[in-house]
């Protein structure tokens, strides 16, 4: 994202009462405007979330990143497939678990995830296959116990996310002949309470070039805001966006199955 696009985002944020700005990307911290943007959003009095891949905290050029995030009270959300090295490394690559634990310890040492600290550290789990995640509450208890026992690491919340049938996961479903079965599972687990809380109802995703989407999943599919709503941050208009009709598709069953799923985990 260029500085011009970041500035358009700031202008849009300033016009609204949007409480939270959630920054994501492969490693958003590497964007040269990242720190300036965080400071500007905080100056507007809004909460900032950094979707952090953890290993970025160990890159020598980012040695002061953890301190920067702590100083600005940036909430950290980091994906961790498992509390075991075998599963995490199998999914993410050799050595990722060790690096993640080192980064988590570094964050804990700065107060992240500690009881009574304002510095929030959340982890995200999604199943490694064509099934729905177990209950968020029970998995969180297990993750907390095991992360503390094995590594001495603490964190605030575990978010469980249902795998949405798009991208590489869709390819996996097709390749393994699981697509039909998985879609049936999602559809039969449809939960009206989860549908009421889908994240597209209270968020917008802004792409690197300023294109607007109803959610991250639509962004991955390049399905832009439509039905007459503006689809670029330069045309931001809160009234039209607030009343926009959301663009949906079969992948939406991933958000409405069971306890629901969003960037913030189970929703119902
Ligand atoms: S995938 Fe569909 S239901 Fe889920 S957040 Fe996006 S638009 Fe909404």
PDB file of C-alpha atoms and ligand atoms in Angstrom:
ATOM      1  CA  UNK A   1       0.000   0.000   0.000  1.00  0.00           C
ATOM      2  CA  UNK A   2       1.346   3.387  -0.957  1.00  0.00           C
ATOM      3  CA  UNK A   3       1.312   6.403   1.338  1.00  0.00           C
ATOM      4  CA  UNK A   4      -1.410   8.001  -0.837  1.00  0.00           C
ATOM      5  CA  UNK A   5      -3.720   5.034  -0.226  1.00  0.00           C
ATOM      6  CA  UNK A   6      -2.903   5.012   3.490  1.00  0.00           C
ATOM      7  CA  UNK A   7      -3.832   8.698   3.578  1.00  0.00           C
ATOM      8  CA  UNK A   8      -7.184   7.960   1.933  1.00  0.00           C
ATOM      9  CA  UNK A   9      -7.761   5.304   4.597  1.00  0.00           C
ATOM     10  CA  UNK A  10      -6.953   7.806   7.359  1.00  0.00           C
ATOM     11  CA  UNK A  11      -9.359  10.297   5.829  1.00  0.00           C
ATOM     12  CA  UNK A  12     -12.100   7.648   5.782  1.00  0.00           C
ATOM     13  CA  UNK A  13     -11.364   6.591   9.375  1.00  0.00           C
ATOM     14  CA  UNK A  14     -11.460  10.205  10.565  1.00  0.00           C
ATOM     15  CA  UNK A  15     -14.929  10.664   8.990  1.00  0.00           C
ATOM     16  CA  UNK A  16     -16.374   7.735  10.923  1.00  0.00           C
ATOM     17  CA  UNK A  17     -16.562   6.277  14.409  1.00  0.00           C
ATOM     18  CA  UNK A  18     -14.805   3.092  13.256  1.00  0.00           C
ATOM     19  CA  UNK A  19     -13.335   1.836  16.541  1.00  0.00           C
ATOM     20  CA  UNK A  20     -10.739  -0.637  15.232  1.00  0.00           C
ATOM     21  CA  UNK A  21      -8.252  -0.742  12.371  1.00  0.00           C
ATOM     22  CA  UNK A  22      -7.048  -4.261  11.694  1.00  0.00           C
ATOM     23  CA  UNK A  23      -3.853  -4.416   9.628  1.00  0.00           C
ATOM     24  CA  UNK A  24      -2.948  -7.558   7.758  1.00  0.00           C
ATOM     25  CA  UNK A  25      -0.817  -8.793   4.878  1.00  0.00           C
ATOM     26  CA  UNK A  26       2.004 -11.280   4.519  1.00  0.00           C
ATOM     27  CA  UNK A  27       4.047  -9.140   6.919  1.00  0.00           C
ATOM     28  CA  UNK A  28       2.425  -5.678   7.069  1.00  0.00           C
ATOM     29  CA  UNK A  29       5.179  -4.430   9.398  1.00  0.00           C
ATOM     30  CA  UNK A  30       7.568  -4.435   6.427  1.00  0.00           C
ATOM     31  CA  UNK A  31       5.569  -1.769   4.626  1.00  0.00           C
ATOM     32  CA  UNK A  32       7.684   1.426   4.936  1.00  0.00           C
ATOM     33  CA  UNK A  33       4.587   3.388   6.012  1.00  0.00           C
ATOM     34  CA  UNK A  34       3.398   0.873   8.626  1.00  0.00           C
ATOM     35  CA  UNK A  35       4.695   2.642  11.733  1.00  0.00           C
ATOM     36  CA  UNK A  36       3.610   6.094  10.566  1.00  0.00           C
ATOM     37  CA  UNK A  37       0.125   4.722   9.823  1.00  0.00           C
ATOM     38  CA  UNK A  38      -0.169   3.061  13.250  1.00  0.00           C
ATOM     39  CA  UNK A  39       0.821   6.332  14.931  1.00  0.00           C
ATOM     40  CA  UNK A  40      -1.730   8.290  12.897  1.00  0.00           C
ATOM     41  CA  UNK A  41      -4.548   5.839  13.665  1.00  0.00           C
ATOM     42  CA  UNK A  42      -3.681   5.901  17.360  1.00  0.00           C
ATOM     43  CA  UNK A  43      -3.651   9.700  17.254  1.00  0.00           C
ATOM     44  CA  UNK A  44      -7.254   9.473  16.016  1.00  0.00           C
ATOM     45  CA  UNK A  45      -8.010   7.492  19.162  1.00  0.00           C
ATOM     46  CA  UNK A  46      -8.721   4.201  17.413  1.00  0.00           C
ATOM     47  CA  UNK A  47      -7.631   0.720  18.411  1.00  0.00           C
ATOM     48  CA  UNK A  48      -5.095  -1.040  16.138  1.00  0.00           C
ATOM     49  CA  UNK A  49      -4.709  -4.767  15.538  1.00  0.00           C
ATOM     50  CA  UNK A  50      -1.621  -6.171  13.824  1.00  0.00           C
ATOM     51  CA  UNK A  51      -2.059  -9.597  12.212  1.00  0.00           C
ATOM     52  CA  UNK A  52       1.509 -10.632  12.919  1.00  0.00           C
ATOM     53  CA  UNK A  53       3.239 -13.730  11.576  1.00  0.00           C
ATOM     54  CA  UNK A  54       5.472 -13.713  14.707  1.00  0.00           C
ATOM     55  CA  UNK A  55       8.692 -14.639  12.884  1.00  0.00           C
ATOM     56  CA  UNK A  56       8.928 -11.033  11.654  1.00  0.00           C
ATOM     57  CA  UNK A  57       9.782 -10.082  15.241  1.00  0.00           C
ATOM     58  CA  UNK A  58      13.033 -12.041  14.925  1.00  0.00           C
ATOM     59  CA  UNK A  59      14.223 -10.330  11.733  1.00  0.00           C
ATOM     60  CA  UNK A  60      17.295  -8.220  12.661  1.00  0.00           C
ATOM     61  CA  UNK A  61      15.950  -5.098  10.903  1.00  0.00           C
ATOM     62  CA  UNK A  62      12.793  -5.376  13.052  1.00  0.00           C
ATOM     63  CA  UNK A  63      14.576  -5.702  16.402  1.00  0.00           C
ATOM     64  CA  UNK A  64      12.623  -2.722  17.800  1.00  0.00           C
ATOM     65  CA  UNK A  65       9.237  -3.835  16.411  1.00  0.00           C
ATOM     66  CA  UNK A  66       7.970  -5.473  19.623  1.00  0.00           C
ATOM     67  CA  UNK A  67       8.754  -2.284  21.571  1.00  0.00           C
ATOM     68  CA  UNK A  68       7.027  -0.156  18.935  1.00  0.00           C
ATOM     69  CA  UNK A  69       3.881  -2.311  19.071  1.00  0.00           C
ATOM     70  CA  UNK A  70       3.867  -2.273  22.874  1.00  0.00           C
ATOM     71  CA  UNK A  71       4.395   1.506  23.052  1.00  0.00           C
ATOM     72  CA  UNK A  72       1.377   2.080  20.828  1.00  0.00           C
ATOM     73  CA  UNK A  73      -0.753  -0.577  22.549  1.00  0.00           C
ATOM     74  CA  UNK A  74      -1.217  -2.453  19.290  1.00  0.00           C
ATOM     75  CA  UNK A  75      -3.165  -5.682  19.793  1.00  0.00           C
ATOM     76  CA  UNK A  76      -1.418  -8.671  18.234  1.00  0.00           C
ATOM     77  CA  UNK A  77      -3.243 -11.523  16.527  1.00  0.00           C
ATOM     78  CA  UNK A  78      -1.045 -14.395  15.401  1.00  0.00           C
ATOM     79  CA  UNK A  79      -1.891 -17.666  13.747  1.00  0.00           C
ATOM     80  CA  UNK A  80      -0.607 -20.854  15.387  1.00  0.00           C
ATOM     81  CA  UNK A  81      -1.804 -24.172  13.927  1.00  0.00           C
ATOM     82  CA  UNK A  82      -0.893 -26.223  16.993  1.00  0.00           C
ATOM     83  CA  UNK A  83       0.974 -26.228  20.283  1.00  0.00           C
ATOM     84  CA  UNK A  84       3.135 -29.089  18.970  1.00  0.00           C
ATOM     85  CA  UNK A  85       6.181 -28.518  16.774  1.00  0.00           C
ATOM     86  CA  UNK A  86       5.321 -31.549  14.634  1.00  0.00           C
ATOM     87  CA  UNK A  87       1.976 -30.150  13.495  1.00  0.00           C
ATOM     88  CA  UNK A  88       2.988 -26.503  13.252  1.00  0.00           C
ATOM     89  CA  UNK A  89       6.145 -27.263  11.258  1.00  0.00           C
ATOM     90  CA  UNK A  90       4.266 -29.698   8.999  1.00  0.00           C
ATOM     91  CA  UNK A  91       1.772 -26.943   8.132  1.00  0.00           C
ATOM     92  CA  UNK A  92       4.064 -23.899   8.107  1.00  0.00           C
ATOM     93  CA  UNK A  93       7.589 -25.183   7.504  1.00  0.00           C
ATOM     94  CA  UNK A  94      10.565 -26.525   9.411  1.00  0.00           C
ATOM     95  CA  UNK A  95      11.516 -24.477  12.480  1.00  0.00           C
ATOM     96  CA  UNK A  96       8.370 -22.288  12.518  1.00  0.00           C
ATOM     97  CA  UNK A  97       7.266 -23.533  15.950  1.00  0.00           C
ATOM     98  CA  UNK A  98      10.634 -22.714  17.575  1.00  0.00           C
ATOM     99  CA  UNK A  99      10.667 -19.275  15.961  1.00  0.00           C
ATOM    100  CA  UNK A 100       7.049 -18.623  16.970  1.00  0.00           C
ATOM    101  CA  UNK A 101       7.748 -19.598  20.582  1.00  0.00           C
ATOM    102  CA  UNK A 102      10.805 -17.304  20.654  1.00  0.00           C
ATOM    103  CA  UNK A 103       8.681 -14.423  19.326  1.00  0.00           C
ATOM    104  CA  UNK A 104       5.862 -15.138  21.786  1.00  0.00           C
ATOM    105  CA  UNK A 105       8.352 -15.104  24.685  1.00  0.00           C
ATOM    106  CA  UNK A 106       9.672 -11.799  23.442  1.00  0.00           C
ATOM    107  CA  UNK A 107       6.118 -10.397  23.471  1.00  0.00           C
ATOM    108  CA  UNK A 108       5.380 -11.867  26.907  1.00  0.00           C
ATOM    109  CA  UNK A 109       8.543 -10.196  28.223  1.00  0.00           C
ATOM    110  CA  UNK A 110       7.092  -6.841  27.117  1.00  0.00           C
ATOM    111  CA  UNK A 111       3.817  -7.525  28.928  1.00  0.00           C
ATOM    112  CA  UNK A 112       1.800  -8.982  26.042  1.00  0.00           C
ATOM    113  CA  UNK A 113      -0.693 -11.621  27.146  1.00  0.00           C
ATOM    114  CA  UNK A 114       0.169 -11.179  30.825  1.00  0.00           C
ATOM    115  CA  UNK A 115      -2.637 -11.039  33.406  1.00  0.00           C
ATOM    116  CA  UNK A 116      -3.758  -7.444  34.096  1.00  0.00           C
ATOM    117  CA  UNK A 117      -1.670  -6.074  31.212  1.00  0.00           C
ATOM    118  CA  UNK A 118      -3.360  -3.835  28.618  1.00  0.00           C
ATOM    119  CA  UNK A 119      -1.229  -5.453  25.895  1.00  0.00           C
ATOM    120  CA  UNK A 120      -3.398  -8.044  24.159  1.00  0.00           C
ATOM    121  CA  UNK A 121      -1.963 -11.115  22.467  1.00  0.00           C
ATOM    122  CA  UNK A 122      -4.430 -13.455  20.732  1.00  0.00           C
ATOM    123  CA  UNK A 123      -3.768 -16.656  18.820  1.00  0.00           C
ATOM    124  CA  UNK A 124      -5.739 -18.057  15.890  1.00  0.00           C
ATOM    125  CA  UNK A 125      -6.338 -21.725  15.167  1.00  0.00           C
ATOM    126  CA  UNK A 126      -7.946 -23.287  12.106  1.00  0.00           C
ATOM    127  CA  UNK A 127      -8.357 -27.041  11.483  1.00  0.00           C
ATOM    128  CA  UNK A 128      -5.835 -28.784   9.267  1.00  0.00           C
ATOM    129  CA  UNK A 129      -8.416 -30.594   7.140  1.00  0.00           C
ATOM    130  CA  UNK A 130     -11.993 -30.829   5.884  1.00  0.00           C
ATOM    131  CA  UNK A 131     -13.691 -30.552   9.263  1.00  0.00           C
ATOM    132  CA  UNK A 132     -15.116 -27.867  11.522  1.00  0.00           C
ATOM    133  CA  UNK A 133     -13.077 -26.668  14.502  1.00  0.00           C
ATOM    134  CA  UNK A 134     -13.866 -27.956  17.982  1.00  0.00           C
ATOM    135  CA  UNK A 135     -15.428 -25.505  20.417  1.00  0.00           C
ATOM    136  CA  UNK A 136     -13.411 -22.327  20.835  1.00  0.00           C
ATOM    137  CA  UNK A 137     -13.741 -22.447  24.610  1.00  0.00           C
ATOM    138  CA  UNK A 138     -12.431 -25.983  25.033  1.00  0.00           C
ATOM    139  CA  UNK A 139      -9.575 -25.469  22.548  1.00  0.00           C
ATOM    140  CA  UNK A 140      -8.557 -22.261  24.283  1.00  0.00           C
ATOM    141  CA  UNK A 141      -8.315 -24.035  27.640  1.00  0.00           C
ATOM    142  CA  UNK A 142      -6.158 -26.746  26.069  1.00  0.00           C
ATOM    143  CA  UNK A 143      -3.921 -24.328  24.142  1.00  0.00           C
ATOM    144  CA  UNK A 144      -3.403 -22.162  27.225  1.00  0.00           C
ATOM    145  CA  UNK A 145      -2.478 -25.132  29.381  1.00  0.00           C
ATOM    146  CA  UNK A 146      -0.093 -26.638  26.812  1.00  0.00           C
ATOM    147  CA  UNK A 147       1.569 -23.365  25.749  1.00  0.00           C
ATOM    148  CA  UNK A 148       2.262 -22.565  29.393  1.00  0.00           C
ATOM    149  CA  UNK A 149       3.412 -26.078  30.323  1.00  0.00           C
ATOM    150  CA  UNK A 150       5.601 -26.713  27.279  1.00  0.00           C
ATOM    151  CA  UNK A 151       7.015 -23.249  26.582  1.00  0.00           C
ATOM    152  CA  UNK A 152       6.109 -20.962  29.485  1.00  0.00           C
ATOM    153  CA  UNK A 153       4.106 -18.815  27.018  1.00  0.00           C
ATOM    154  CA  UNK A 154       0.888 -16.973  27.951  1.00  0.00           C
ATOM    155  CA  UNK A 155      -1.712 -15.293  25.771  1.00  0.00           C
ATOM    156  CA  UNK A 156      -5.204 -13.773  26.101  1.00  0.00           C
ATOM    157  CA  UNK A 157      -7.611 -15.549  23.747  1.00  0.00           C
ATOM    158  CA  UNK A 158      -7.630 -18.306  21.174  1.00  0.00           C
ATOM    159  CA  UNK A 159      -9.807 -17.652  18.113  1.00  0.00           C
ATOM    160  CA  UNK A 160     -10.973 -20.693  16.170  1.00  0.00           C
ATOM    161  CA  UNK A 161     -11.691 -20.133  12.492  1.00  0.00           C
ATOM    162  CA  UNK A 162     -13.579 -22.400  10.128  1.00  0.00           C
ATOM    163  CA  UNK A 163     -11.711 -23.102   6.896  1.00  0.00           C
ATOM    164  CA  UNK A 164     -13.481 -21.219   4.121  1.00  0.00           C
ATOM    165  CA  UNK A 165     -13.674 -23.177   0.836  1.00  0.00           C
ATOM    166  CA  UNK A 166     -11.543 -20.778  -1.210  1.00  0.00           C
ATOM    167  CA  UNK A 167      -7.920 -20.535  -2.388  1.00  0.00           C
ATOM    168  CA  UNK A 168      -5.501 -23.280  -1.413  1.00  0.00           C
ATOM    169  CA  UNK A 169      -8.037 -24.933   0.868  1.00  0.00           C
ATOM    170  CA  UNK A 170     -10.491 -25.186  -2.043  1.00  0.00           C
ATOM    171  CA  UNK A 171      -7.735 -26.758  -4.165  1.00  0.00           C
ATOM    172  CA  UNK A 172      -7.080 -29.237  -1.357  1.00  0.00           C
ATOM    173  CA  UNK A 173     -10.794 -30.117  -1.173  1.00  0.00           C
ATOM    174  CA  UNK A 174     -10.975 -30.652  -4.928  1.00  0.00           C
ATOM    175  CA  UNK A 175      -7.721 -32.667  -5.068  1.00  0.00           C
ATOM    176  CA  UNK A 176      -8.794 -34.950  -2.220  1.00  0.00           C
ATOM    177  CA  UNK A 177     -12.401 -35.353  -3.411  1.00  0.00           C
ATOM    178  CA  UNK A 178     -13.672 -33.682  -0.247  1.00  0.00           C
ATOM    179  CA  UNK A 179     -15.397 -30.619  -1.721  1.00  0.00           C
ATOM    180  CA  UNK A 180     -18.942 -31.978  -1.851  1.00  0.00           C
ATOM    181  CA  UNK A 181     -18.730 -33.545   1.604  1.00  0.00           C
ATOM    182  CA  UNK A 182     -17.264 -30.401   3.155  1.00  0.00           C
ATOM    183  CA  UNK A 183     -19.897 -28.127   1.578  1.00  0.00           C
ATOM    184  CA  UNK A 184     -22.633 -30.486   2.816  1.00  0.00           C
ATOM    185  CA  UNK A 185     -21.111 -30.324   6.295  1.00  0.00           C
ATOM    186  CA  UNK A 186     -21.085 -26.513   6.230  1.00  0.00           C
ATOM    187  CA  UNK A 187     -24.631 -26.247   4.896  1.00  0.00           C
ATOM    188  CA  UNK A 188     -26.076 -28.733   7.355  1.00  0.00           C
ATOM    189  CA  UNK A 189     -24.360 -26.853  10.207  1.00  0.00           C
ATOM    190  CA  UNK A 190     -26.000 -23.539   9.151  1.00  0.00           C
ATOM    191  CA  UNK A 191     -26.684 -21.487  12.274  1.00  0.00           C
ATOM    192  CA  UNK A 192     -28.937 -18.399  11.992  1.00  0.00           C
ATOM    193  CA  UNK A 193     -27.313 -16.942  15.129  1.00  0.00           C
ATOM    194  CA  UNK A 194     -23.894 -17.140  13.446  1.00  0.00           C
ATOM    195  CA  UNK A 195     -25.335 -15.548  10.292  1.00  0.00           C
ATOM    196  CA  UNK A 196     -26.379 -12.519  12.346  1.00  0.00           C
ATOM    197  CA  UNK A 197     -22.766 -11.953  13.390  1.00  0.00           C
ATOM    198  CA  UNK A 198     -20.847 -12.466  10.125  1.00  0.00           C
ATOM    199  CA  UNK A 199     -17.993  -9.992   9.939  1.00  0.00           C
ATOM    200  CA  UNK A 200     -19.122  -8.344   6.678  1.00  0.00           C
ATOM    201  CA  UNK A 201     -21.952  -6.735   8.671  1.00  0.00           C
ATOM    202  CA  UNK A 202     -19.609  -4.493  10.607  1.00  0.00           C
ATOM    203  CA  UNK A 203     -16.359  -4.285   8.679  1.00  0.00           C
ATOM    204  CA  UNK A 204     -14.832  -3.425   5.327  1.00  0.00           C
ATOM    205  CA  UNK A 205     -11.629  -4.811   3.845  1.00  0.00           C
ATOM    206  CA  UNK A 206      -9.364  -2.389   2.014  1.00  0.00           C
ATOM    207  CA  UNK A 207      -6.924  -3.967  -0.429  1.00  0.00           C
ATOM    208  CA  UNK A 208      -3.366  -2.742  -0.990  1.00  0.00           C
ATOM    209  CA  UNK A 209      -4.510  -0.619  -3.948  1.00  0.00           C
ATOM    210  CA  UNK A 210      -7.516   0.861  -2.137  1.00  0.00           C
ATOM    211  CA  UNK A 211     -10.130  -1.514  -3.573  1.00  0.00           C
ATOM    212  CA  UNK A 212     -12.913  -2.200  -1.064  1.00  0.00           C
ATOM    213  CA  UNK A 213     -14.391  -5.598  -0.258  1.00  0.00           C
ATOM    214  CA  UNK A 214     -17.139  -6.779   2.084  1.00  0.00           C
ATOM    215  CA  UNK A 215     -14.668  -9.041   3.924  1.00  0.00           C
ATOM    216  CA  UNK A 216     -11.230 -10.663   3.742  1.00  0.00           C
ATOM    217  CA  UNK A 217     -12.647 -13.751   2.053  1.00  0.00           C
ATOM    218  CA  UNK A 218     -14.271 -11.740  -0.722  1.00  0.00           C
ATOM    219  CA  UNK A 219     -10.954  -9.920  -1.043  1.00  0.00           C
ATOM    220  CA  UNK A 220      -9.157 -13.230  -1.600  1.00  0.00           C
ATOM    221  CA  UNK A 221     -11.711 -14.014  -4.299  1.00  0.00           C
ATOM    222  CA  UNK A 222     -11.460 -10.465  -5.754  1.00  0.00           C
ATOM    223  CA  UNK A 223     -15.210  -9.952  -5.247  1.00  0.00           C
ATOM    224  CA  UNK A 224     -15.424  -6.189  -4.722  1.00  0.00           C
ATOM    225  CA  UNK A 225     -18.164  -4.212  -2.943  1.00  0.00           C
ATOM    226  CA  UNK A 226     -20.977  -3.983  -5.456  1.00  0.00           C
ATOM    227  CA  UNK A 227     -24.738  -3.504  -5.792  1.00  0.00           C
ATOM    228  CA  UNK A 228     -24.198   0.239  -6.146  1.00  0.00           C
ATOM    229  CA  UNK A 229     -21.823   0.648  -3.192  1.00  0.00           C
ATOM    230  CA  UNK A 230     -18.460   2.339  -3.798  1.00  0.00           C
ATOM    231  CA  UNK A 231     -15.627  -0.107  -4.381  1.00  0.00           C
ATOM    232  CA  UNK A 232     -12.576   2.110  -3.844  1.00  0.00           C
ATOM    233  CA  UNK A 233     -11.412   3.996  -0.776  1.00  0.00           C
ATOM    234  CA  UNK A 234     -11.194   7.213  -2.809  1.00  0.00           C
ATOM    235  CA  UNK A 235     -15.016   7.079  -3.125  1.00  0.00           C
ATOM    236  CA  UNK A 236     -15.570   6.248   0.552  1.00  0.00           C
ATOM    237  CA  UNK A 237     -19.095   7.205   1.585  1.00  0.00           C
ATOM    238  CA  UNK A 238     -20.140   5.872   4.976  1.00  0.00           C
ATOM    239  CA  UNK A 239     -23.871   6.277   4.371  1.00  0.00           C
ATOM    240  CA  UNK A 240     -23.855   4.258   1.164  1.00  0.00           C
ATOM    241  CA  UNK A 241     -21.512   1.684   2.652  1.00  0.00           C
ATOM    242  CA  UNK A 242     -23.482   1.295   5.867  1.00  0.00           C
ATOM    243  CA  UNK A 243     -26.600   0.417   3.863  1.00  0.00           C
ATOM    244  CA  UNK A 244     -24.855  -1.594   1.172  1.00  0.00           C
ATOM    245  CA  UNK A 245     -26.011  -5.018   0.061  1.00  0.00           C
ATOM    246  CA  UNK A 246     -23.234  -7.505   0.772  1.00  0.00           C
ATOM    247  CA  UNK A 247     -21.972  -9.674  -2.085  1.00  0.00           C
ATOM    248  CA  UNK A 248     -22.357 -13.301  -1.009  1.00  0.00           C
ATOM    249  CA  UNK A 249     -21.526 -16.711  -2.492  1.00  0.00           C
ATOM    250  CA  UNK A 250     -21.307 -20.391  -1.525  1.00  0.00           C
ATOM    251  CA  UNK A 251     -18.143 -19.670   0.498  1.00  0.00           C
ATOM    252  CA  UNK A 252     -20.346 -17.720   2.957  1.00  0.00           C
ATOM    253  CA  UNK A 253     -21.537 -21.051   4.399  1.00  0.00           C
ATOM    254  CA  UNK A 254     -18.102 -21.180   6.042  1.00  0.00           C
ATOM    255  CA  UNK A 255     -19.069 -18.143   8.143  1.00  0.00           C
ATOM    256  CA  UNK A 256     -22.503 -19.404   9.110  1.00  0.00           C
ATOM    257  CA  UNK A 257     -21.680 -22.990  10.100  1.00  0.00           C
ATOM    258  CA  UNK A 258     -21.706 -24.091  13.729  1.00  0.00           C
ATOM    259  CA  UNK A 259     -20.450 -21.402  16.081  1.00  0.00           C
ATOM    260  CA  UNK A 260     -19.615 -19.180  13.107  1.00  0.00           C
ATOM    261  CA  UNK A 261     -16.263 -17.782  12.090  1.00  0.00           C
ATOM    262  CA  UNK A 262     -14.653 -14.418  11.541  1.00  0.00           C
ATOM    263  CA  UNK A 263     -11.298 -12.677  11.931  1.00  0.00           C
ATOM    264  CA  UNK A 264     -12.141 -12.664  15.619  1.00  0.00           C
ATOM    265  CA  UNK A 265     -12.950 -16.369  15.804  1.00  0.00           C
ATOM    266  CA  UNK A 266     -16.250 -18.034  16.659  1.00  0.00           C
ATOM    267  CA  UNK A 267     -19.118 -15.582  16.623  1.00  0.00           C
ATOM    268  CA  UNK A 268     -22.115 -17.320  18.123  1.00  0.00           C
TER     269      UNK A 268
HETATM  270  S1  LIG B   1     -17.615 -14.842   3.401  1.00  0.00           S
HETATM  271 FE1  LIG B   1     -19.709 -14.114   3.055  1.00  0.00          FE
HETATM  272  S2  LIG B   1     -20.739 -14.248   5.064  1.00  0.00           S
HETATM  273 FE2  LIG B   1     -18.533 -14.420   5.414  1.00  0.00          FE
HETATM  274  S3  LIG B   1     -17.926 -12.352   5.909  1.00  0.00           S
HETATM  275 FE3  LIG B   1     -17.596 -12.624   3.708  1.00  0.00          FE
HETATM  276  S4  LIG B   1     -19.455 -11.939   2.676  1.00  0.00           S
HETATM  277 FE4  LIG B   1     -19.907 -12.182   4.868  1.00  0.00          FE
END
